[in-house]
Coordinates of N, CA and C in Angstrom, one line a residue:
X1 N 3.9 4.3 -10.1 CA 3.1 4.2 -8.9 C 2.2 5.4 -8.7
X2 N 1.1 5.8 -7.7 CA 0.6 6.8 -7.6 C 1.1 6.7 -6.3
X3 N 1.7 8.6 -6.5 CA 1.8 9.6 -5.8 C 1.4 10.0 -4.8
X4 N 1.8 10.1 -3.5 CA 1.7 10.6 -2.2 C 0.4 11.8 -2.5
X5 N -0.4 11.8 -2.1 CA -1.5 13.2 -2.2 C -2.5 12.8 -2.9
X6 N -2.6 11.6 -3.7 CA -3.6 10.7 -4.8 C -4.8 11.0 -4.2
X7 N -6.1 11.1 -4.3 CA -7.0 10.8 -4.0 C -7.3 9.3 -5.0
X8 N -8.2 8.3 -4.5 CA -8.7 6.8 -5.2 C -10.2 7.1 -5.2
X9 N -10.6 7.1 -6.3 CA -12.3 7.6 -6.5 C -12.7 6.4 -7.1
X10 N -13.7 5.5 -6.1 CA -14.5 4.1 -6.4 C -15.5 4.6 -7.0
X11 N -16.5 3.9 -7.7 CA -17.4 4.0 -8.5 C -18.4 4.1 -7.3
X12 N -18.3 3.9 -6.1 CA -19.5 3.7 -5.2 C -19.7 5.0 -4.6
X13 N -18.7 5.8 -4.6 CA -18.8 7.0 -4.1 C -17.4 6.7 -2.3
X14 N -16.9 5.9 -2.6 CA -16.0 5.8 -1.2 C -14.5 6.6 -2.1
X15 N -14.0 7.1 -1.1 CA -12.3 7.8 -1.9 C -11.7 7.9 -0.3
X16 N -10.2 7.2 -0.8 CA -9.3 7.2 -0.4 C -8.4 8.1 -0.4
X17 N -7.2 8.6 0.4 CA -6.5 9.5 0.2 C -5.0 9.2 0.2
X18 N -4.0 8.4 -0.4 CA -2.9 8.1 -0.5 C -1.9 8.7 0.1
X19 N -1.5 8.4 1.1 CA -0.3 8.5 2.3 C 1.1 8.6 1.1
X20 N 0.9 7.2 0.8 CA 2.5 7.0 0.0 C 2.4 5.8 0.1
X21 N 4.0 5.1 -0.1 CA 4.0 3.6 -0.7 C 4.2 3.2 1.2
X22 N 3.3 1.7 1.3 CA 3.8 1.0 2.5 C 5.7 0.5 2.4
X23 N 6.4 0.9 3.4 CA 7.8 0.9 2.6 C 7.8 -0.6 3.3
X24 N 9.3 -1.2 2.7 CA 9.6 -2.6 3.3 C 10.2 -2.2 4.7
X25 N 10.2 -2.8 5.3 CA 11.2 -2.9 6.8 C 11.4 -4.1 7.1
X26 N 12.7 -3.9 7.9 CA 13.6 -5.0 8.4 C 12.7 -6.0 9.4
X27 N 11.4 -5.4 9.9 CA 10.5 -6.2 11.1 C 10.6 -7.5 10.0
X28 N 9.8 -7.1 9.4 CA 9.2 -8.6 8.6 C 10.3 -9.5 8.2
X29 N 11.5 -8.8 7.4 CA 12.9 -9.6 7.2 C 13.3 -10.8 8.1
X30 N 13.2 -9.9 9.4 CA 13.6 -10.7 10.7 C 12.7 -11.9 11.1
X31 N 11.0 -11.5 11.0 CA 10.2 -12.8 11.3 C 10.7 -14.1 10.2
X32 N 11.2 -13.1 8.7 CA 11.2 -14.0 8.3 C 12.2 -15.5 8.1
X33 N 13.5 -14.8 8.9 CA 14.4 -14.8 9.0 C 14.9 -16.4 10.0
X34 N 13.7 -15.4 10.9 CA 13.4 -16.8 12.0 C 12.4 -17.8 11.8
X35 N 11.8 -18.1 10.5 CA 11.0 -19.0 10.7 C 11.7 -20.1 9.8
X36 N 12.6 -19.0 8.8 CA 13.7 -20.0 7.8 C 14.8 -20.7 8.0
X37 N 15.1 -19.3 8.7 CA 16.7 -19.8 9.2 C 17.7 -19.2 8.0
X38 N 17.0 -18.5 7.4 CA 18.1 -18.3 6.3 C 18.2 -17.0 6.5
X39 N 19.6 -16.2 6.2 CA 19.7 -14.6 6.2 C 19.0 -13.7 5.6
X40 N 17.9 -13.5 5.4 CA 17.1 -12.8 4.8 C 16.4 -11.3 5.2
X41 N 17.3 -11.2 6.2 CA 16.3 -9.7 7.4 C 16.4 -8.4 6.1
X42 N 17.8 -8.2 5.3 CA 18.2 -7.1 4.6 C 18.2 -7.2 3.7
X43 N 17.9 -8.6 2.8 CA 17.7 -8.9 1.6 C 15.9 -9.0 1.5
X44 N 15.6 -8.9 2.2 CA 13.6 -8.8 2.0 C 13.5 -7.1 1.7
X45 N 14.3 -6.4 2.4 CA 14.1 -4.5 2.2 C 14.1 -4.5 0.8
X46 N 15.1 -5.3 0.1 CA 15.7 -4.4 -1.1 C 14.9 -5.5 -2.0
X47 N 14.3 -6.8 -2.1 CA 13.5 -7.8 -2.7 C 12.2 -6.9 -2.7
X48 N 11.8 -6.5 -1.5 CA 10.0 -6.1 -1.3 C 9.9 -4.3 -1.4
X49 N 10.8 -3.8 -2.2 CA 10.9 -2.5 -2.4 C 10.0 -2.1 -3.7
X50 N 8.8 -1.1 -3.3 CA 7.9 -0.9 -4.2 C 6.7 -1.8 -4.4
X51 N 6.7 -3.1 -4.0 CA 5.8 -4.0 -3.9 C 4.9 -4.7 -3.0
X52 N 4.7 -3.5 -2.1 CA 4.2 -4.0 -0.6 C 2.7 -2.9 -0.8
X53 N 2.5 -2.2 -1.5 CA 1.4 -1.5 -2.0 C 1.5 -0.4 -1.5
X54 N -0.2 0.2 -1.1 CA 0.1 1.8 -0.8 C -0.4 2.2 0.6
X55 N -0.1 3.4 1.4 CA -1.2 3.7 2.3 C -1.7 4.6 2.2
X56 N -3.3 4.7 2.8 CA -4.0 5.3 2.7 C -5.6 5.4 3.8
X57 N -5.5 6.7 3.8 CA -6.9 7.0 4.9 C -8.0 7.0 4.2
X58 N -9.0 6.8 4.7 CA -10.5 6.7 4.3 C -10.8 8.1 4.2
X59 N -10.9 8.9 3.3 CA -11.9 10.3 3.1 C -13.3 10.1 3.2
X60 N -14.1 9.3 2.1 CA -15.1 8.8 2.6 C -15.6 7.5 2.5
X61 N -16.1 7.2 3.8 CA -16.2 5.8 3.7 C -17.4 5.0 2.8
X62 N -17.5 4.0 3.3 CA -18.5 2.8 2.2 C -18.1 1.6 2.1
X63 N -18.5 0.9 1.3 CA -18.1 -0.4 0.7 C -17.6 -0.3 -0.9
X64 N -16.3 -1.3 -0.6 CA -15.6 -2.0 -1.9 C -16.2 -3.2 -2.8
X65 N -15.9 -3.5 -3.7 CA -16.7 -4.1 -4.3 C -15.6 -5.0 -5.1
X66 N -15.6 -6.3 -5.6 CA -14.3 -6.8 -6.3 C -14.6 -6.5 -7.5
X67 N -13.5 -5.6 -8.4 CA -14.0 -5.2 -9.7 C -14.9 -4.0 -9.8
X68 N -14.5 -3.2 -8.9 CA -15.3 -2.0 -9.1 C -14.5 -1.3 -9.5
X69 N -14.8 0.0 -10.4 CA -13.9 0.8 -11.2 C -13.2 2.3 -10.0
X70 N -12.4 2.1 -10.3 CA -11.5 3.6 -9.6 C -11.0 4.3 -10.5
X71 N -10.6 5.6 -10.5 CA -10.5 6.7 -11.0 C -9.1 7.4 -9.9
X72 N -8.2 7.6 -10.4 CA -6.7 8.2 -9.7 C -6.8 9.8 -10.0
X73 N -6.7 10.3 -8.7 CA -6.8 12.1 -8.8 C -5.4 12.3 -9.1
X74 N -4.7 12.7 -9.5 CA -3.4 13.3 -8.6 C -2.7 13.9 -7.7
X75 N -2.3 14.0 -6.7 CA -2.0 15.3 -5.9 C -1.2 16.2 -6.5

């Protein structure tokens, strides 16, 4: 994964600053829970763990592009 402190360097000149991973939480379990009906509130945490992507603040802004090249700083 990349690291809490990341800077994301787009080819356009826009960079992101990486918070850390978006974590799973029990909210979404629960919506999901109720729309199924099946027990799934505690079993979505540990299913969607590491796979919900990353956060991150805009350092500088711009436009994204699909298929534009990025570049990972490290913190």
């Amino acid at each position: 994964g990349v690291p809490a402190g990341s800077r994301l360097l787009f080819e356009d000149g826009v960079v992101l600053h990486v918070d850390g991973e978006n974590e799973p939480c029990r909210k979404v379990g629960r919506v999901l829970a109720a729309r199924t009906g099946a027990a799934v509130e505690s079993a979505f945490v540990k299913a969607a763990h590491r796979r919900r992507g990353l956060v991150a603040w805009v350092e500088t802004p711009g436009a994204l592009r699909v298929g534009e090249s990025v570049r990972v700083i490290a913190g």
